[in-house]
XYZ file of C-alpha atoms in Angstrom:
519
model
C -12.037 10.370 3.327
C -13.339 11.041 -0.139
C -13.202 8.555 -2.539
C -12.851 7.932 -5.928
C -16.095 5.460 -6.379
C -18.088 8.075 -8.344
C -15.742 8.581 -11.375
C -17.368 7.813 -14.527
C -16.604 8.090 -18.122
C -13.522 6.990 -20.425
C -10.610 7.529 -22.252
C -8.829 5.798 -25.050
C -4.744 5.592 -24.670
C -2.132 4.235 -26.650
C -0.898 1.453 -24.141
C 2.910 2.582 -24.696
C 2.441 5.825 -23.093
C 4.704 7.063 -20.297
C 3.350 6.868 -16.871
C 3.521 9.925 -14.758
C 6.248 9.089 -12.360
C 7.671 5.756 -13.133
C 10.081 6.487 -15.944
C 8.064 4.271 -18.038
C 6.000 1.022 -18.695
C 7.150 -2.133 -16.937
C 8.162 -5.683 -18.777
C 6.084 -7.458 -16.035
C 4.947 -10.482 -17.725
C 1.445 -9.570 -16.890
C 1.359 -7.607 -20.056
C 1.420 -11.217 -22.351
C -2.294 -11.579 -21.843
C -4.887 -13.178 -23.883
C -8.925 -12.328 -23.501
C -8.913 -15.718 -21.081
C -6.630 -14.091 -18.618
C -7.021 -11.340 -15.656
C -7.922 -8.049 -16.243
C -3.931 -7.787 -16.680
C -4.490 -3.855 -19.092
C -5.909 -1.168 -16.983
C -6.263 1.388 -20.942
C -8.960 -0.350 -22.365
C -11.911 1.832 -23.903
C -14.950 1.125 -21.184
C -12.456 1.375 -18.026
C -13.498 4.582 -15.444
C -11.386 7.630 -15.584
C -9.516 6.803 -12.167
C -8.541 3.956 -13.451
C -7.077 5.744 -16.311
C -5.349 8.070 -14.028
C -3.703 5.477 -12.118
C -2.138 3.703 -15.142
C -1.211 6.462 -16.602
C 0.356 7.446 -13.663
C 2.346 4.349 -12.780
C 3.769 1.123 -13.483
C 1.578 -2.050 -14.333
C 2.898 -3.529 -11.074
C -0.760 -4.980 -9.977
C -3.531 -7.368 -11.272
C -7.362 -6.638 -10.933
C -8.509 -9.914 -10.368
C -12.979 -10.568 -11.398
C -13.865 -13.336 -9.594
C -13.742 -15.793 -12.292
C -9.583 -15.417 -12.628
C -9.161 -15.794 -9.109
C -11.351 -19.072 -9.109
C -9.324 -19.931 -12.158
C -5.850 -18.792 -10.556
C -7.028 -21.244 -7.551
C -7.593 -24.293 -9.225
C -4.267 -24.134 -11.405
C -2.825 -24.269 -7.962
C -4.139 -27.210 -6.924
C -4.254 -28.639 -9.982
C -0.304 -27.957 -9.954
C 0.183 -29.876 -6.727
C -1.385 -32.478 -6.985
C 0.410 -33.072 -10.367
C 3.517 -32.976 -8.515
C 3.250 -34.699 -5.233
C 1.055 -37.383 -6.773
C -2.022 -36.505 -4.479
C -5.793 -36.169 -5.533
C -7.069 -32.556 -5.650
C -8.760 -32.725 -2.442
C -5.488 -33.487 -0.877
C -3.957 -30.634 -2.947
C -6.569 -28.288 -1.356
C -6.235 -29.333 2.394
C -1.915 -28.793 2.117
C -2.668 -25.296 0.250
C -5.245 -23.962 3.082
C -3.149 -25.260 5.025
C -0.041 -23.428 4.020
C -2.009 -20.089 2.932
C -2.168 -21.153 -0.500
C 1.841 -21.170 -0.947
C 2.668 -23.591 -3.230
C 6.684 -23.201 -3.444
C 5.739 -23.792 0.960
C 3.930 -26.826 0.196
C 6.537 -28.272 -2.167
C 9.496 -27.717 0.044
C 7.827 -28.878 3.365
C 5.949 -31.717 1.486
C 9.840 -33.164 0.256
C 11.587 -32.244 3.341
C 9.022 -34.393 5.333
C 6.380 -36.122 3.973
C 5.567 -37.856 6.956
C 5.475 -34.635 9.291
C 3.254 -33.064 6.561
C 0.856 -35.887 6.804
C 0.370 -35.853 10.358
C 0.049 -31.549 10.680
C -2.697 -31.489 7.965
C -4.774 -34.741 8.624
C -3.907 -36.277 5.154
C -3.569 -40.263 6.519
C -2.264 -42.614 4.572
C -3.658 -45.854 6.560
C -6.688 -45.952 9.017
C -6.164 -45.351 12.601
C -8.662 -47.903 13.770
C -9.572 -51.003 11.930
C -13.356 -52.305 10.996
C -14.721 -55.815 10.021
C -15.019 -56.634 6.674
C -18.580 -57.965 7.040
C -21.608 -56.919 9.410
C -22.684 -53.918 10.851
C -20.865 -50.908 12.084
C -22.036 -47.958 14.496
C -22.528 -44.724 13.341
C -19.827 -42.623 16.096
C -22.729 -39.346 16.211
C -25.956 -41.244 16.835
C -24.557 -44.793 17.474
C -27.146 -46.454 15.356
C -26.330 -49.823 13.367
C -25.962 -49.638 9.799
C -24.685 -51.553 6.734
C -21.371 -50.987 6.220
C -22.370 -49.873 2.623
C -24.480 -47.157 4.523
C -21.510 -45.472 6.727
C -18.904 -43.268 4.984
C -14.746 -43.165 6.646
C -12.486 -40.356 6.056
C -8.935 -42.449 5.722
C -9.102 -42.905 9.235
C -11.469 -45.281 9.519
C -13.781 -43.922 11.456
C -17.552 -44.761 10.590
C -20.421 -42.368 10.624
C -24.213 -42.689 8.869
C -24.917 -40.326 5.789
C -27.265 -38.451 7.975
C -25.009 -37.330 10.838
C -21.987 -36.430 8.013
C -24.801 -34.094 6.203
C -25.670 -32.553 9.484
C -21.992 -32.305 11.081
C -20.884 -30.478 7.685
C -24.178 -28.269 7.277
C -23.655 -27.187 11.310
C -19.602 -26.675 10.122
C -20.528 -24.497 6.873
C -23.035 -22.209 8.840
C -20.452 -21.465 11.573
C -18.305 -19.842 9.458
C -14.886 -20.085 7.398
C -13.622 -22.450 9.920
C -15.606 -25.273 7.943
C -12.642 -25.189 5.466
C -9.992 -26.487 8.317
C -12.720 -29.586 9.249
C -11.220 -32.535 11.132
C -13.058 -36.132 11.468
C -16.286 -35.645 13.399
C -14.748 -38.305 16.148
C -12.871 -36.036 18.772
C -9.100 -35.795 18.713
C -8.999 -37.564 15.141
C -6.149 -35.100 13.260
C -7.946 -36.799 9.883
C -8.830 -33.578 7.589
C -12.550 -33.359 5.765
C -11.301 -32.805 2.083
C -13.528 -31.235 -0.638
C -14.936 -34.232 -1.709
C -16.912 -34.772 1.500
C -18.371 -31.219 1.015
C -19.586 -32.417 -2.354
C -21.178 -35.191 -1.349
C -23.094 -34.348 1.772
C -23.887 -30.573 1.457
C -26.571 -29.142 0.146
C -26.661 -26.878 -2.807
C -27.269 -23.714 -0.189
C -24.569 -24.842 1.821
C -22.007 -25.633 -0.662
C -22.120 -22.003 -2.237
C -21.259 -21.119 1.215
C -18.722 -23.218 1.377
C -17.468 -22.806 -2.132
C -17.564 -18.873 -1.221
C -15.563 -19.259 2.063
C -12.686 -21.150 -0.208
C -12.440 -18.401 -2.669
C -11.922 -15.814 -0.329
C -9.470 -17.943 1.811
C -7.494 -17.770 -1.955
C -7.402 -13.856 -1.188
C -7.448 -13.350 2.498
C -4.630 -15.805 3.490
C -2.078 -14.677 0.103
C 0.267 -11.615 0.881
C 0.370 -11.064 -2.327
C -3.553 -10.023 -2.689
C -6.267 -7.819 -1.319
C -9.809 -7.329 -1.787
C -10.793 -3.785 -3.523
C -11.777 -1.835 -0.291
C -14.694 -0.533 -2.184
C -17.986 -1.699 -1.215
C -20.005 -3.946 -3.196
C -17.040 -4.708 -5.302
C -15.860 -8.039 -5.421
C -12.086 -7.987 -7.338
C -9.051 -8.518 -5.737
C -5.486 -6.894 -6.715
C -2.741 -9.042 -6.806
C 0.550 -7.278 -6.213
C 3.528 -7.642 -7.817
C 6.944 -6.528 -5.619
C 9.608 -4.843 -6.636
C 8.794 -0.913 -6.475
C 8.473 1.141 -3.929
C 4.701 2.947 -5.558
C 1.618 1.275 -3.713
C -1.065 2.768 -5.753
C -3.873 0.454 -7.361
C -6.457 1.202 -9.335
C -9.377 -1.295 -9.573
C -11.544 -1.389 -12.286
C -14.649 -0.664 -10.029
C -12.966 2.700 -10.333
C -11.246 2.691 -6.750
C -8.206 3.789 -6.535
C -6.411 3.337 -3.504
C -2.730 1.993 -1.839
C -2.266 -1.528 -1.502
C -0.237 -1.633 1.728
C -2.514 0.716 3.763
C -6.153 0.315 1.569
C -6.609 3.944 1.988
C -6.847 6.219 -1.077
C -4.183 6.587 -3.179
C -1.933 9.124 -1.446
C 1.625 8.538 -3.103
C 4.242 10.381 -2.585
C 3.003 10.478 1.320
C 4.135 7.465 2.745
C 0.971 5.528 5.018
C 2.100 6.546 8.529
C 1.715 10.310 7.787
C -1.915 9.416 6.022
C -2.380 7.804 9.159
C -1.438 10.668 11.080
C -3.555 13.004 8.895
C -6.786 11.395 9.084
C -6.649 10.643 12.770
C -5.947 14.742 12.836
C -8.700 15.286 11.140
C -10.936 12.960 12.713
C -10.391 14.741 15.839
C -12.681 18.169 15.054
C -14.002 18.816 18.495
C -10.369 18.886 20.271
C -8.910 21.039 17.626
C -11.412 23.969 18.491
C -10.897 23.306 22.227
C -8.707 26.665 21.827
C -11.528 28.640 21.760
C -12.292 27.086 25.895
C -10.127 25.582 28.090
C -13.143 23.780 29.670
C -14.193 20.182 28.253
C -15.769 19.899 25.220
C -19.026 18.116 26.401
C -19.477 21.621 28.661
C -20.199 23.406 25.570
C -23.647 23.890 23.884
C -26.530 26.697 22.644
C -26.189 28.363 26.677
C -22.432 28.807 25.920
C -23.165 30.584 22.992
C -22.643 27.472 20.659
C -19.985 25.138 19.930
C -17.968 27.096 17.899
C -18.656 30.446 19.481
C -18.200 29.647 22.938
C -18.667 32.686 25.819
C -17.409 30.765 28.590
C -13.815 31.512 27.567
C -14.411 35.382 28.046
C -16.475 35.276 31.316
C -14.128 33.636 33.023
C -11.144 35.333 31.786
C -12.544 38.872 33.210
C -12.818 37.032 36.371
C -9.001 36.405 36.570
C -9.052 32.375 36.186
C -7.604 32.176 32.987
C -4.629 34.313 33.298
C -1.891 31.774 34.359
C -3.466 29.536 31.312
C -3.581 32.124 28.493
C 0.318 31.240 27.054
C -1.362 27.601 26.801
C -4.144 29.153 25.307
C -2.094 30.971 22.252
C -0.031 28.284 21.898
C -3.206 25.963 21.025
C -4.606 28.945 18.884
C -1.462 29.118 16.972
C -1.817 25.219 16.413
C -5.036 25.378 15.059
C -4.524 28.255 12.829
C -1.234 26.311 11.440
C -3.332 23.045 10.749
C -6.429 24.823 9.325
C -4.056 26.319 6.935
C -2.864 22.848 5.619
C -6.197 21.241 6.065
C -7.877 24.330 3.700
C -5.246 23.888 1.162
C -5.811 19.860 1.345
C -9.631 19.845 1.321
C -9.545 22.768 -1.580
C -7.234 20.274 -3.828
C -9.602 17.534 -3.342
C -12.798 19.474 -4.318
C -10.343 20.832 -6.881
C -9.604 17.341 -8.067
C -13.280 16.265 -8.173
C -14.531 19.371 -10.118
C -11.635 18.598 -13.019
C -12.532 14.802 -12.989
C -16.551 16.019 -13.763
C -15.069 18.822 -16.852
C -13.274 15.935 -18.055
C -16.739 14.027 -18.273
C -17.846 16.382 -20.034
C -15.711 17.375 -22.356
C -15.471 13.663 -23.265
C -19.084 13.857 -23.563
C -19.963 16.924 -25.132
C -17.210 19.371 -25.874
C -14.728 17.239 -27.855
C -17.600 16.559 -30.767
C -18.685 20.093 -30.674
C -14.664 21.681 -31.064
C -13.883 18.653 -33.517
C -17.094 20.253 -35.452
C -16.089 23.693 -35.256
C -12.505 23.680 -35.651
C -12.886 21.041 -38.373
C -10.179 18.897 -36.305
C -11.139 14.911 -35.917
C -11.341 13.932 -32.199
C -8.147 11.873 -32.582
C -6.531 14.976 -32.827
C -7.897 16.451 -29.780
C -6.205 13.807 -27.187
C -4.082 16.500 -26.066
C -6.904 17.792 -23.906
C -7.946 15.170 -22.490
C -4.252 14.361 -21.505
C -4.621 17.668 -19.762
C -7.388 17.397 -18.201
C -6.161 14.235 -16.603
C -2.387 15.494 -15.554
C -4.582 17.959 -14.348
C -6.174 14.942 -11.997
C -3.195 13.178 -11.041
C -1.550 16.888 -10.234
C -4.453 17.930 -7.988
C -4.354 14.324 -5.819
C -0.631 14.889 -5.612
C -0.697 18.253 -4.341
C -3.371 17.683 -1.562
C -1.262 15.199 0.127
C 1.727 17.606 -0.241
C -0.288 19.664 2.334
C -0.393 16.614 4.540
C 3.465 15.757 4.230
C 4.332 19.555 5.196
C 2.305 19.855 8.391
C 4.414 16.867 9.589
C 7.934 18.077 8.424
C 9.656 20.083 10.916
C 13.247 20.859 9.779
C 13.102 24.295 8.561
C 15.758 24.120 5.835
C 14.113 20.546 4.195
C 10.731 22.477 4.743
C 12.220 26.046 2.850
C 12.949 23.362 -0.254
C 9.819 21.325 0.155
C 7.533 24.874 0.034
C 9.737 25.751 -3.255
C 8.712 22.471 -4.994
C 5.645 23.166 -3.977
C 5.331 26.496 -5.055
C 6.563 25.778 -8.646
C 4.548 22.514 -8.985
C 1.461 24.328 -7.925
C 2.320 27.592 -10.211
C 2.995 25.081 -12.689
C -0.568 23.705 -12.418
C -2.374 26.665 -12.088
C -1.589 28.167 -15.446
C -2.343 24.451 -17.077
C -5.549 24.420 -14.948
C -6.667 27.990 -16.082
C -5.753 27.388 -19.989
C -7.896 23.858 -20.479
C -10.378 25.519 -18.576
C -10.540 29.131 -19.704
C -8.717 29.224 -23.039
C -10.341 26.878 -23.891
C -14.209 28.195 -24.291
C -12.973 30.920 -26.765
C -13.048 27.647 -29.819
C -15.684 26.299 -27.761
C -17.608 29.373 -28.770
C -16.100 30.845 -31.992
C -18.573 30.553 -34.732
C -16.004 28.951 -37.078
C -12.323 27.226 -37.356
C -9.671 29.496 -35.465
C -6.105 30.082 -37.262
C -4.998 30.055 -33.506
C -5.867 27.008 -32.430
C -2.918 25.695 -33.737
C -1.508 27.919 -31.054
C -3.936 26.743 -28.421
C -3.079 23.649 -29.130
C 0.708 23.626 -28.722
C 0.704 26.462 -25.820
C -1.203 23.426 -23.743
C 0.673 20.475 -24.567
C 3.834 22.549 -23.530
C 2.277 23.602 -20.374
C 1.144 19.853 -19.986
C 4.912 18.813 -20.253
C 6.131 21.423 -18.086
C 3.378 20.955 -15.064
C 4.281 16.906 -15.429
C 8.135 17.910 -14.726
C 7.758 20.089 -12.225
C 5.529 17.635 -10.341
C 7.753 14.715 -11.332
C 10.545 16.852 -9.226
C 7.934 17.430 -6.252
C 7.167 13.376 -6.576
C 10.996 11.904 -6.423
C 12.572 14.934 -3.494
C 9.476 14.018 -1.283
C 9.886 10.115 -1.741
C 13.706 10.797 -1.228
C 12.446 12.399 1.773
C 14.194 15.709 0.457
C 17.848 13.984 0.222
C 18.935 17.515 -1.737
C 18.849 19.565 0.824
C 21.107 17.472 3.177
C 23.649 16.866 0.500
C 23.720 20.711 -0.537
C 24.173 21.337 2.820
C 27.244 18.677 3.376
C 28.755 20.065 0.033
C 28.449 23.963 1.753
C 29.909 22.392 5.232
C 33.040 20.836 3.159
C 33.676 23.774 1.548
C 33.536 26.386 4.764
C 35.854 23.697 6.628
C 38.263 23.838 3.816
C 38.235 27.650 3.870
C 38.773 27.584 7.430
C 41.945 25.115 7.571
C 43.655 26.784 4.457
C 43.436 30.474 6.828
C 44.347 29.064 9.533
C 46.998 26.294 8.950
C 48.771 27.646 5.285
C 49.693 30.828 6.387
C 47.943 31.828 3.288
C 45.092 33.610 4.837
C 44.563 38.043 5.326
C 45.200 37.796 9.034
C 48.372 35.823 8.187
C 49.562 38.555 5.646
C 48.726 40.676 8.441
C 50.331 39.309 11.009
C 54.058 39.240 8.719
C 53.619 42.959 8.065
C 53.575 43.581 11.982
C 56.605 41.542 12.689
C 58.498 43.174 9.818
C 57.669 46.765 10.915
């Protein structure tokens, strides 16, 4: 699938502007953020265009999280719990891995049972095995006599040198993640290895392992967050419930839906995306039409892949005849999903050719019309804001295509293809008047009396095109609820008919039926 990884560019917007198709800005607290919090504002001035789009297109109902807020976000946690249950920090970390860094889990279990807590997570309030006060212990890895000053205990008691601890947490950290769930080294011990131990016998290689593993354990084991799916990128989006749109927008310039981590693809719900890119994925059995034999028969002495002979040889011989209604039926398939798949594929090249004109009318056209038509680029927005309902419009429609292969009722789908024609009408005439209209300023040799004209003919259009796909947006996420209720409403009203012409007597045939008897 094509991503959104190579938009570029930027776009200044007044941070109280509508979103596309949210009915407006949300009072998330999020929003109450000073320049030590999360990237919390997704309209600041060096942010990529998708991520522009996005917010513009839907409520703040995310975080994009750098690194540096989630480490931050992290130790407030701990820092919180061990406030409140009276425990040192490493404690506070060994409950919170434990219970997938849920601190409202920890509290409740931690009051319910203190005692049961304890024992699950290895936090031991009295040793399980007892040592002299004076003389020497044995180390329990390479039973070797030390001082007692020279062996280290986890609150179980048991002793073990400084050399085997450094080598039984070095071995732990290179495994893996698993190093953050480390019990005493002495077998069936339940006693946990808190952070502190970490910091004191691994090295500084090992403990940025280490201190790696815990931040992403902060990410991977939350519900509430997800790494940005792009690669290289290392923010996370926290999610905030509550509304049914899944779109994010990272500031890596990502965009893409938080419950499935594909692209964006709102107002498609994820199964259908599923369904879509699994179709598509599947190339080689979609032109098995053209051959009922396997694809792996096919090659250059067929007459190529996509030109196969076989098909016709063996039809003049007679073996095909019993399979030719099989045949048209897959022909007709294909030919129904190549027309969706066009129409989707054409909307996404569509949508990356308006994202690069934006680019460059940010970077080169805006100056030159503000010069010619003596207009100051703050008064210019309104292309811009075309250019990117333009964006958002394109992305929309593609996965329009997708939702309409899959929907089979033939009245919801005689509505659907209406929406879809006026949306995509709609967008057409925006799309051609940025684009086209446009280049008549671009190239006048001085300021126009009718770009005044211009100027209001496209922020009309602008409004209109964001209605009509508005409409498209809320009957496809209502899963096209109209149609059923026009067609109960028409159902009421022909039973109603019926009983009143047959029952009151007040009907034609009824009329008829008195003149009969009378004559």
């Amino acid at each position: 699938m094509d991503s959104e990884d190579d938009l570029l560019g930027a776009h200044d917007m007044e941070s109280g502007e509508d979103d596309f198709y949210s009915g407006g800005g949300s009072d998330d607290d999020y929003n109450e953020s000073d320049g030590d919090e999360p990237d919390y504002g997704f309209v600041e001035e060096d942010v990529d265009d998708s991520v522009m789009i996005a917010s513009h297109r839907s409520q703040i109902n995310y975080v994009v999280l750098k690194e540096e807020d989630i480490r931050r976000l992290q130790m407030d946690d701990i820092g919180r719990v061990s406030m409140v249950l009276s425990i040192s920090e490493a404690e506070a970390s060994i409950l919170l891995l434990h219970y997938h860094w849920s601190v409202s889990k920890v509290h409740d279990e931690w009051f319910a049972d203190e005692e049961r807590v304890r024992k699950a997570v290895g936090i031991l309030e009295r040793p399980v095995v007892s040592t002299p006060h004076g003389g020497e212990l044995t180390c329990g890895i390479c039973f070797e006599p030390f001082q007692r000053e020279e062996v280290v205990s986890l609150a179980c008691g048991h002793p073990f040198c400084s050399t085997c601890w450094t080598g039984y947490i070095s071995t732990t950290i290179n495994d893996g993640p698993g190093c953050l769930m480390l019990k005493c080294p002495e077998p069936s011990c339940p006693a946990a290895v808190g952070q502190d131990m970490f910091e004191k016998f691994a090295s500084k290689e090992d403990k940025e392992k280490y201190y790696k593993y815990f931040l992403r354990s902060y990410i991977e084991d939350n519900r509430k967050m997800k790494w940005c799916p792009a690669p290289g990128c290392e923010n996370a989006i926290e999610f905030t419930a509550g509304t049914s749109n899944y779109d994010v927008s990272c500031s890596c310039s990502r965009s893409f839906c938080w419950n499935c981590t594909e692209e964006a693809h709102r107002p498609v719900d994820c199964h259908t995306v599923a369904q879509w890119i699994r179709k598509n994925s599947a190339e080689s059995e979609n032109m098995n039409w053209l051959c009922l034999n396997a694809w792996t028969a096919h090659g250059e002495r067929t007459g190529g892949f996509y030109a196969c002979n076989r098909y016709e040889s063996a039809k003049q011989e007679g073996l095909y005849d019993e399979a030719e209604k099989r045949r048209e039926m897959a022909k007709n398939s294909l030919e129904r999903y190549t027309h969706y798949y066009e129409r989707w594929a054409s909307n996404q090249t569509s949508r990356q050719k308006a994202v690069e004109d934006l680019q460059k009318a940010q970077l080169e056209k805006l100056e030159k019309l503000s010069d010619i038509q003596c207009t100051p680029e703050s008064q210019l927005k309104f292309i811009t804001e075309a250019w990117l309902q333009i964006i958002e419009c394109r992305r929309v429609l593609k996965w329009t295509y997708a939702y309409g292969y899959y929907l089979p009722d033939h009245d919801k789908k005689q509505f659907f293809e209406y929406l879809q024609g006026e949306a995509e009408s709609g967008l057409e005439r925006l799309h051609k008047c940025v684009e086209k209209e446009l280049e008549v300023f671009l190239n006048a040799e001085g300021s126009s009396d009718n770009f005044n004209h211009f100027r209001t003919k496209l922020t009309g259009l602008t409004s209109i095109t964001k209605t009509y796909f508005e409409n498209l947006v809320k009957a496809l996420e209502n899963g096209l609820a109209d149609v059923d209720t026009t067609q109960g409403a028409s159902s009421k009203s022909t039973s109603s008919k019926s009983s009143k012409t047959k029952g009151g007597g007040k009907g034609k045939g009824s009329s008829k039926s008195k003149n009969s008897d009378g004559n």
